[in-house]
Amino acid sequence: MAAPGENLRINPDRLWDSLMEMAKIGPGVAGGNNRQTVTDEDGEGRKLFQTWCEDAGMTMGVDTMGNMFMTRAGTDTDALPVYVGSHLDTQPTGGKYDGVLGVLGGLEVVRTMNDLGIKTKHPIVVTNWTNEEGTRFAPAMLASGVFAGVHDQDWAYGREDADGKSFGDELNRIGWVGDEEVGARKDKMHAFFELHIEQGPILEAEGKDIGVVTHGQGLSWTQVTVTGKESHTGSTPMPMRKNAGLAMARILELVDEIAWSHKPHAVGAAGHIDVYPNSRNVIPGTAVFTIDFRSPDLSVIQDMEARLKSGATKICEDMGLGVAFEKVGGFDPVTFDENCVAAIRGAAERLGYSHRDIISGAGHDACWINRVAPTAMVMCPCVDGLSHNEAEEITKDWAKAGADVLFHAVVETAEIVE
Ligand code: HGY
Ligand code: MN
Ligand code: MN
């Protein structure tokens, strides 16, 4: 397929202005964003994205999981669309670029095509996948997972947040339950591309502009519930205590040991931790926390899960406490499509951007979409590799490099029509 001329580039100022405009919606308390999924702020961000896309001549489709599909027509009405996008929802203390760069980078691809009067055989569809973060409603990549047939929609609708609100009710409340059957598009996709910040330190440390993502590491989320006995922190003798908080601490220590035992690639931690009743002078009767294990190697993930279960069970038995495990998220390591990866690598080379192959440390919607369509990702660096922190930062040049490569990979795959 004919590639766009290497002189064709996106408009970095327009992309940057759109990123800063979107960042005003759901501001955090420290310069980042708190635009959690299916909140009013998410609804506002969706509306702004819809307006921008319609101003760029695109038409909108929305499915029953709130996934947004903004279409720019191709010349061949039978040709399957090339999809490009990511997510607009953020962590509670999220950055301005995680996910958003991929959605607005996709919009910039279309805006640039419009500027240049480029026609393609295949339509282009810019997507916003609902609830990628999985922070308010576990698991992560919920809606792209339902779209790809990994999760059942009724199960997804029933997922509850910390206040007992359900995903389905909240999606309905903000008015973003679409009329398209979720997944109806999945067998009609020519390709999917996702631009994302690396969320790790490698590209910046090596001075590379572009990460050509060949694989994604696998993820496992196990929610652990430890049951002890609430009692007075002053008058309960030490031998009589059934301290769920202490058991949790010992299990978290075990998680760290397990991850280190598979160095250098495996990682493990708990980001979600609740103790009940969480009162200063009550021994915690219950501790609920989620263990996040990741590795590029499935057998390592399985080993870590097994050792967590056996080790945590022994810790609790020795302390006379109860323990229960629930798998609340996960996916196997991912190998992206060779042709799509080659389109990204070729674009970086054609455009003269320094690049290296990389394995994604974070999960992305692309990890699920890869199951139903040829898929690949392009990454740009982020400052100090920091993400899931309001201080997340990138440079305009990095955003430009990533969106330039995205533009070339998407347009080449969509086949320019002279
Ligand atoms: O958890 C992840 O890897 C993604 O940021 N949701
Ligand atoms: Mn993300
Ligand atoms: Mn994220």
Short mmCIF file of C-alpha atoms and ligand atoms in Angstrom, two decimals:
data_model
loop_
_atom_site.label_atom_id
_atom_site.label_comp_id
_atom_site.label_asym_id
_atom_site.label_seq_id
_atom_site.Cartn_x
_atom_site.Cartn_y
_atom_site.Cartn_z
CA MET A 1 0.00 0.00 0.00
CA ALA A 2 1.24 3.49 -0.82
CA ALA A 3 2.50 5.27 2.27
CA PRO A 4 1.84 8.96 2.81
CA GLY A 5 4.74 11.23 1.86
CA GLU A 6 7.24 11.62 4.69
CA ASN A 7 6.62 15.37 4.62
CA LEU A 8 2.99 14.87 5.69
CA ARG A 9 2.65 15.65 9.39
CA ILE A 10 -0.09 16.38 11.90
CA ASN A 11 -0.71 19.81 13.45
CA PRO A 12 0.98 19.63 16.88
CA ASP A 13 -0.41 22.94 18.16
CA ARG A 14 -3.99 21.89 17.40
CA LEU A 15 -3.43 18.51 19.07
CA TRP A 16 -1.85 20.16 22.12
CA ASP A 17 -4.64 22.74 22.40
CA SER A 18 -7.23 19.94 22.30
CA LEU A 19 -5.38 18.03 25.03
CA MET A 20 -5.31 21.12 27.24
CA GLU A 21 -8.99 21.86 26.53
CA MET A 22 -10.04 18.32 27.44
CA ALA A 23 -7.88 18.53 30.59
CA LYS A 24 -10.13 21.34 31.88
CA ILE A 25 -12.94 18.79 32.29
CA GLY A 26 -12.73 16.85 35.57
CA PRO A 27 -9.64 18.67 36.91
CA GLY A 28 -7.67 17.01 39.71
CA VAL A 29 -6.36 18.80 42.78
CA ALA A 30 -2.73 18.84 41.62
CA GLY A 31 -2.78 19.73 37.94
CA GLY A 32 -3.96 16.38 36.56
CA ASN A 33 -7.42 14.93 36.08
CA ASN A 34 -10.15 13.14 38.01
CA ARG A 35 -12.55 12.27 35.16
CA GLN A 36 -13.59 8.81 36.31
CA THR A 37 -15.74 6.60 34.15
CA VAL A 38 -19.48 7.33 33.80
CA THR A 39 -19.36 10.33 36.09
CA ASP A 40 -20.84 13.68 35.04
CA GLU A 41 -17.31 14.78 34.11
CA ASP A 42 -16.94 11.75 31.83
CA GLY A 43 -20.23 12.75 30.19
CA GLU A 44 -18.90 16.28 29.65
CA GLY A 45 -15.68 14.99 28.11
CA ARG A 46 -17.66 12.71 25.79
CA LYS A 47 -19.82 15.62 24.64
CA LEU A 48 -16.76 17.75 23.85
CA PHE A 49 -15.17 14.88 21.90
CA GLN A 50 -18.43 14.34 20.00
CA THR A 51 -18.63 18.05 19.10
CA TRP A 52 -15.05 18.14 17.86
CA CYS A 53 -15.58 15.01 15.75
CA GLU A 54 -18.82 16.26 14.26
CA ASP A 55 -17.12 19.58 13.47
CA ALA A 56 -14.55 17.47 11.57
CA GLY A 57 -17.37 15.93 9.51
CA MET A 58 -17.62 12.62 11.33
CA THR A 59 -20.81 10.78 12.28
CA MET A 60 -21.30 9.17 15.69
CA GLY A 61 -22.30 5.65 16.71
CA VAL A 62 -22.54 4.55 20.35
CA ASP A 63 -23.01 0.99 21.61
CA THR A 64 -24.77 -0.32 24.73
CA MET A 65 -21.53 -0.09 26.74
CA GLY A 66 -21.14 3.59 25.82
CA ASN A 67 -18.24 2.90 23.46
CA MET A 68 -18.10 5.85 21.01
CA PHE A 69 -17.38 5.33 17.29
CA MET A 70 -16.80 8.46 15.19
CA THR A 71 -16.69 7.67 11.47
CA ARG A 72 -15.00 9.45 8.57
CA ALA A 73 -16.32 7.86 5.36
CA GLY A 74 -14.04 6.01 2.94
CA THR A 75 -14.47 5.82 -0.83
CA ASP A 76 -15.41 2.13 -0.74
CA THR A 77 -18.62 1.59 1.19
CA ASP A 78 -17.86 -2.13 1.49
CA ALA A 79 -14.36 -1.67 2.88
CA LEU A 80 -13.93 -2.46 6.59
CA PRO A 81 -12.97 0.57 8.70
CA VAL A 82 -9.57 1.24 10.25
CA TYR A 83 -10.21 1.99 13.91
CA VAL A 84 -8.01 4.31 15.97
CA GLY A 85 -8.49 5.44 19.56
CA SER A 86 -8.14 4.81 23.27
CA HIS A 87 -10.02 6.06 26.39
CA LEU A 88 -11.09 9.40 27.92
CA ASP A 89 -11.70 8.15 31.48
CA THR A 90 -8.96 8.78 34.04
CA GLN A 91 -7.72 7.55 37.38
CA PRO A 92 -8.90 9.57 40.45
CA THR A 93 -5.42 11.11 40.54
CA GLY A 94 -4.75 10.70 36.84
CA GLY A 95 -2.74 12.59 34.28
CA LYS A 96 -3.85 14.64 31.27
CA TYR A 97 -2.46 12.22 28.66
CA ASP A 98 -3.14 8.59 29.71
CA GLY A 99 -5.75 7.46 27.16
CA VAL A 100 -6.64 10.99 26.10
CA LEU A 101 -3.60 11.28 23.82
CA GLY A 102 -4.82 8.21 21.93
CA VAL A 103 -8.38 9.47 21.48
CA LEU A 104 -7.40 13.02 20.51
CA GLY A 105 -4.47 11.67 18.48
CA GLY A 106 -7.07 9.74 16.46
CA LEU A 107 -9.11 12.91 16.05
CA GLU A 108 -5.95 14.73 14.90
CA VAL A 109 -5.40 12.03 12.26
CA VAL A 110 -8.81 12.85 10.77
CA ARG A 111 -8.37 16.62 11.14
CA THR A 112 -5.07 16.34 9.24
CA MET A 113 -6.66 14.16 6.55
CA ASN A 114 -9.29 16.86 6.14
CA ASP A 115 -6.62 19.59 5.91
CA LEU A 116 -4.76 17.65 3.24
CA GLY A 117 -7.89 16.50 1.38
CA ILE A 118 -6.80 12.89 1.75
CA LYS A 119 -9.32 10.24 0.71
CA THR A 120 -8.93 6.61 1.76
CA LYS A 121 -10.55 3.42 0.52
CA HIS A 122 -11.33 2.26 4.08
CA PRO A 123 -13.35 4.47 6.45
CA ILE A 124 -11.61 5.71 9.59
CA VAL A 125 -13.35 5.24 12.97
CA VAL A 126 -12.04 7.15 15.99
CA THR A 127 -13.02 5.40 19.23
CA ASN A 128 -13.43 6.21 22.91
CA TRP A 129 -13.66 2.95 24.90
CA THR A 130 -15.67 3.21 28.12
CA ASN A 131 -14.05 2.45 31.50
CA GLU A 132 -10.53 1.52 30.46
CA GLU A 133 -9.12 2.29 33.90
CA GLY A 134 -11.23 -0.11 35.96
CA THR A 135 -10.66 2.03 39.01
CA ARG A 136 -14.29 2.92 39.83
CA PHE A 137 -15.69 -0.32 38.35
CA ALA A 138 -13.31 -3.28 38.11
CA PRO A 139 -11.95 -4.74 35.90
CA ALA A 140 -9.86 -2.49 33.70
CA MET A 141 -10.71 -2.39 29.97
CA LEU A 142 -14.30 -3.31 30.87
CA ALA A 143 -16.13 -2.05 27.78
CA SER A 144 -13.54 -3.10 25.22
CA GLY A 145 -13.64 -6.49 26.95
CA VAL A 146 -17.43 -6.74 26.50
CA PHE A 147 -17.00 -5.54 22.89
CA ALA A 148 -14.42 -8.31 22.25
CA GLY A 149 -16.71 -10.94 23.80
CA VAL A 150 -14.52 -11.51 26.88
CA HIS A 151 -17.08 -10.24 29.41
CA ASP A 152 -20.88 -10.61 29.43
CA GLN A 153 -22.70 -7.26 29.28
CA ASP A 154 -25.11 -8.08 32.11
CA TRP A 155 -22.14 -8.93 34.34
CA ALA A 156 -20.50 -5.65 33.34
CA TYR A 157 -23.69 -3.68 34.02
CA GLY A 158 -23.80 -5.17 37.50
CA ARG A 159 -20.26 -4.15 38.53
CA GLU A 160 -20.49 -1.87 41.56
CA ASP A 161 -18.39 1.03 42.80
CA ALA A 162 -17.41 1.71 46.43
CA ASP A 163 -20.78 3.45 46.98
CA GLY A 164 -22.76 0.48 45.67
CA LYS A 165 -23.73 2.19 42.42
CA SER A 166 -23.81 -0.09 39.38
CA PHE A 167 -21.99 0.55 36.11
CA GLY A 168 -25.18 0.08 34.08
CA ASP A 169 -27.19 2.55 36.18
CA GLU A 170 -24.42 5.15 36.04
CA LEU A 171 -23.94 4.79 32.26
CA ASN A 172 -27.69 5.24 31.89
CA ARG A 173 -27.74 8.19 34.30
CA ILE A 174 -25.22 10.15 32.21
CA GLY A 175 -27.22 9.32 29.07
CA TRP A 176 -24.58 7.32 27.19
CA VAL A 177 -26.24 3.93 26.65
CA GLY A 178 -26.12 3.78 22.87
CA ASP A 179 -28.43 1.94 20.48
CA GLU A 180 -25.76 -0.19 18.80
CA GLU A 181 -25.42 -3.77 20.05
CA VAL A 182 -22.02 -3.98 21.72
CA GLY A 183 -19.65 -6.07 19.66
CA ALA A 184 -21.74 -5.91 16.47
CA ARG A 185 -18.73 -4.20 14.85
CA LYS A 186 -16.12 -6.66 16.05
CA ASP A 187 -16.07 -8.88 12.97
CA LYS A 188 -16.02 -5.88 10.66
CA MET A 189 -12.73 -4.20 11.55
CA HIS A 190 -9.83 -3.86 9.09
CA ALA A 191 -7.39 -2.90 11.89
CA PHE A 192 -7.11 -1.04 15.20
CA PHE A 193 -4.31 1.32 16.23
CA GLU A 194 -3.81 2.87 19.68
CA LEU A 195 -1.41 5.70 20.57
CA HIS A 196 -0.54 5.78 24.28
CA ILE A 197 2.09 7.26 26.58
CA GLU A 198 4.54 4.59 27.72
CA GLN A 199 3.73 5.02 31.43
CA GLY A 200 7.24 3.73 32.13
CA PRO A 201 10.83 5.09 31.99
CA ILE A 202 12.39 3.18 29.06
CA LEU A 203 11.84 5.49 26.06
CA GLU A 204 12.87 8.65 27.88
CA ALA A 205 15.92 6.96 29.43
CA GLU A 206 17.07 5.70 26.03
CA GLY A 207 16.28 8.96 24.25
CA LYS A 208 13.78 7.31 21.92
CA ASP A 209 10.84 9.25 20.45
CA ILE A 210 8.71 6.19 19.62
CA GLY A 211 7.91 2.81 21.16
CA VAL A 212 6.86 0.18 18.61
CA VAL A 213 4.72 -2.03 20.81
CA THR A 214 5.17 -5.67 19.80
CA HIS A 215 3.65 -7.25 22.94
CA GLY A 216 1.69 -6.43 26.09
CA GLN A 217 2.42 -8.08 29.42
CA GLY A 218 -0.35 -10.11 31.03
CA LEU A 219 -2.28 -8.94 34.11
CA SER A 220 -3.90 -10.67 37.09
CA TRP A 221 -6.13 -8.94 39.69
CA THR A 222 -7.06 -11.04 42.75
CA GLN A 223 -9.26 -9.48 45.41
CA VAL A 224 -8.36 -10.89 48.84
CA THR A 225 -10.76 -10.67 51.83
CA VAL A 226 -9.23 -11.42 55.24
CA THR A 227 -11.66 -11.92 58.13
CA GLY A 228 -10.55 -11.48 61.75
CA LYS A 229 -12.39 -9.92 64.69
CA GLU A 230 -12.97 -6.28 65.55
CA SER A 231 -11.97 -5.51 69.12
CA HIS A 232 -10.57 -2.73 71.30
CA THR A 233 -7.01 -1.68 70.43
CA GLY A 234 -6.36 -0.87 74.10
CA SER A 235 -7.97 -3.54 76.20
CA THR A 236 -7.59 -6.62 73.95
CA PRO A 237 -4.49 -8.61 75.05
CA MET A 238 -2.07 -9.30 72.18
CA PRO A 239 -2.57 -13.12 72.23
CA MET A 240 -6.34 -12.67 71.87
CA ARG A 241 -6.24 -10.48 68.79
CA LYS A 242 -7.51 -11.52 65.37
CA ASN A 243 -5.97 -8.65 63.45
CA ALA A 244 -7.02 -8.63 59.76
CA GLY A 245 -4.82 -5.58 59.15
CA LEU A 246 -1.72 -7.42 60.38
CA ALA A 247 -2.50 -10.42 58.17
CA MET A 248 -2.89 -8.06 55.20
CA ALA A 249 0.51 -6.51 55.93
CA ARG A 250 2.13 -9.96 55.98
CA ILE A 251 0.40 -10.90 52.71
CA LEU A 252 1.56 -7.67 51.04
CA GLU A 253 5.11 -8.48 52.12
CA LEU A 254 4.66 -11.94 50.55
CA VAL A 255 3.39 -10.36 47.29
CA ASP A 256 6.56 -8.25 47.08
CA GLU A 257 8.78 -11.31 47.67
CA ILE A 258 6.92 -13.31 44.99
CA ALA A 259 7.31 -10.55 42.38
CA TRP A 260 11.02 -10.07 43.18
CA SER A 261 11.56 -13.82 42.86
CA HIS A 262 10.69 -13.44 39.15
CA LYS A 263 12.89 -10.37 38.51
CA PRO A 264 13.55 -8.51 36.26
CA HIS A 265 10.20 -8.55 34.44
CA ALA A 266 7.47 -9.55 36.92
CA VAL A 267 5.76 -6.93 39.10
CA GLY A 268 3.34 -7.14 42.02
CA ALA A 269 1.58 -4.77 44.42
CA ALA A 270 -1.78 -3.83 45.92
CA GLY A 271 -3.21 -0.47 44.87
CA HIS A 272 -6.67 -0.96 46.37
CA ILE A 273 -6.73 -1.45 50.19
CA ASP A 274 -9.71 -1.18 52.56
CA VAL A 275 -9.78 -2.09 56.26
CA TYR A 276 -13.00 -2.19 58.29
CA PRO A 277 -14.14 -0.44 60.34
CA ASN A 278 -11.04 1.75 59.74
CA SER A 279 -11.34 3.30 63.20
CA ARG A 280 -8.25 4.39 65.14
CA ASN A 281 -9.07 2.33 68.24
CA VAL A 282 -10.56 -0.80 66.67
CA ILE A 283 -8.53 -3.83 65.62
CA PRO A 284 -9.49 -4.30 61.92
CA GLY A 285 -11.99 -7.15 61.67
CA THR A 286 -11.85 -7.24 57.87
CA ALA A 287 -9.31 -6.29 55.22
CA VAL A 288 -10.18 -6.23 51.51
CA PHE A 289 -7.42 -5.56 48.98
CA THR A 290 -6.60 -6.30 45.32
CA ILE A 291 -3.29 -7.86 44.27
CA ASP A 292 -2.07 -6.72 40.86
CA PHE A 293 0.47 -9.17 39.34
CA ARG A 294 1.93 -8.66 35.84
CA SER A 295 4.47 -10.41 33.62
CA PRO A 296 5.12 -10.95 29.90
CA ASP A 297 5.19 -14.70 30.72
CA LEU A 298 1.88 -16.45 31.42
CA SER A 299 3.52 -19.26 33.42
CA VAL A 300 5.05 -16.64 35.73
CA ILE A 301 1.64 -15.05 36.32
CA GLN A 302 0.16 -18.46 37.10
CA ASP A 303 3.02 -19.20 39.53
CA MET A 304 2.55 -15.86 41.29
CA GLU A 305 -1.22 -16.42 41.62
CA ALA A 306 -0.70 -19.92 43.06
CA ARG A 307 1.94 -18.77 45.57
CA LEU A 308 -0.27 -15.89 46.67
CA LYS A 309 -3.13 -18.27 47.40
CA SER A 310 -1.03 -20.87 49.25
CA GLY A 311 1.04 -18.31 51.15
CA ALA A 312 -1.89 -16.10 52.17
CA THR A 313 -3.92 -19.14 53.25
CA LYS A 314 -1.02 -20.28 55.52
CA ILE A 315 -0.59 -16.78 57.00
CA CYS A 316 -4.28 -16.61 57.88
CA GLU A 317 -4.49 -20.18 59.19
CA ASP A 318 -1.49 -19.54 61.49
CA MET A 319 -3.26 -16.42 62.81
CA GLY A 320 -6.68 -18.07 63.14
CA LEU A 321 -8.23 -15.79 60.51
CA GLY A 322 -10.41 -16.50 57.46
CA VAL A 323 -9.37 -15.65 53.89
CA ALA A 324 -11.19 -15.63 50.53
CA PHE A 325 -9.96 -14.94 46.99
CA GLU A 326 -11.87 -13.56 43.98
CA LYS A 327 -10.32 -13.10 40.49
CA VAL A 328 -11.60 -9.64 39.52
CA GLY A 329 -9.58 -9.04 36.37
CA GLY A 330 -6.90 -10.34 34.09
CA PHE A 331 -5.73 -11.13 30.62
CA ASP A 332 -2.96 -13.25 29.11
CA PRO A 333 0.17 -11.65 27.59
CA VAL A 334 -0.55 -10.21 24.13
CA THR A 335 1.31 -10.45 20.80
CA PHE A 336 0.22 -7.66 18.44
CA ASP A 337 -0.35 -8.08 14.70
CA GLU A 338 2.90 -8.20 12.71
CA ASN A 339 1.58 -6.17 9.76
CA CYS A 340 0.21 -3.43 11.99
CA VAL A 341 3.44 -3.39 13.99
CA ALA A 342 5.39 -3.13 10.73
CA ALA A 343 3.21 -0.18 9.62
CA ILE A 344 4.12 1.62 12.85
CA ARG A 345 7.83 0.75 12.63
CA GLY A 346 7.91 1.77 8.95
CA ALA A 347 6.22 5.08 9.73
CA ALA A 348 8.73 5.88 12.48
CA GLU A 349 11.60 5.12 10.10
CA ARG A 350 10.06 7.09 7.19
CA LEU A 351 9.53 10.08 9.47
CA GLY A 352 13.01 9.90 10.95
CA TYR A 353 11.91 9.31 14.54
CA SER A 354 14.20 7.31 16.82
CA HIS A 355 12.37 4.18 17.92
CA ARG A 356 12.67 0.80 19.61
CA ASP A 357 10.47 -2.23 20.02
CA ILE A 358 8.85 -2.36 23.45
CA ILE A 359 6.54 -4.55 25.56
CA SER A 360 3.68 -2.59 27.12
CA GLY A 361 3.85 -2.69 30.93
CA ALA A 362 0.31 -1.36 31.26
CA GLY A 363 -2.91 -2.89 30.01
CA HIS A 364 -4.79 -1.15 27.19
CA ASP A 365 -8.02 -1.55 25.22
CA ALA A 366 -5.78 -2.72 22.37
CA CYS A 367 -5.04 -5.85 24.44
CA TRP A 368 -8.67 -6.95 24.08
CA ILE A 369 -9.29 -5.58 20.57
CA ASN A 370 -6.26 -7.60 19.45
CA ARG A 371 -8.50 -10.65 19.87
CA VAL A 372 -10.97 -9.51 17.19
CA ALA A 373 -8.95 -7.39 14.76
CA PRO A 374 -5.34 -6.90 13.59
CA THR A 375 -4.06 -4.48 16.25
CA ALA A 376 -0.93 -2.60 17.26
CA MET A 377 0.14 0.30 19.46
CA VAL A 378 2.51 3.20 19.21
CA MET A 379 3.96 4.78 22.34
CA CYS A 380 5.62 8.08 23.15
CA PRO A 381 7.76 8.77 26.23
CA CYS A 382 6.48 10.43 29.40
CA VAL A 383 8.55 12.44 31.89
CA ASP A 384 10.31 10.21 34.44
CA GLY A 385 8.08 7.37 33.21
CA LEU A 386 5.45 8.68 35.63
CA SER A 387 1.75 7.91 35.12
CA HIS A 388 -1.35 7.32 37.24
CA ASN A 389 -0.16 10.44 39.01
CA GLU A 390 -1.39 14.01 38.48
CA ALA A 391 2.17 15.07 37.70
CA GLU A 392 2.13 12.92 34.51
CA GLU A 393 3.79 14.98 31.76
CA ILE A 394 4.84 14.70 28.11
CA THR A 395 6.35 17.23 25.72
CA LYS A 396 4.57 18.63 22.69
CA ASP A 397 7.33 17.11 20.55
CA TRP A 398 6.65 13.65 21.96
CA ALA A 399 2.91 14.08 21.34
CA LYS A 400 3.73 15.22 17.77
CA ALA A 401 6.01 12.26 17.11
CA GLY A 402 3.43 9.78 18.37
CA ALA A 403 0.57 11.34 16.42
CA ASP A 404 2.68 11.65 13.24
CA VAL A 405 3.47 7.93 13.37
CA LEU A 406 -0.18 7.14 14.17
CA PHE A 407 -1.30 9.26 11.20
CA HIS A 408 1.04 7.48 8.79
CA ALA A 409 0.22 3.98 10.04
CA VAL A 410 -3.54 4.60 9.93
CA VAL A 411 -3.61 6.33 6.53
CA GLU A 412 -1.30 3.76 4.95
CA THR A 413 -3.47 0.90 6.27
CA ALA A 414 -6.67 2.68 5.13
CA GLU A 415 -5.17 2.95 1.59
CA ILE A 416 -4.98 6.44 0.09
CA VAL A 417 -7.14 6.94 -3.01
CA GLU A 418 -5.55 9.31 -5.51
O1 HGY B 1 -4.16 -1.13 34.68
C1 HGY B 1 -3.69 -0.78 33.60
O2 HGY B 1 -2.67 -1.28 33.17
C2 HGY B 1 -4.36 0.30 32.79
O3 HGY B 1 -3.74 1.52 33.09
N1 HGY B 1 -5.77 0.39 33.06
MN MN B 2 -4.53 4.15 29.56
MN MN B 3 -4.36 4.28 33.01
#
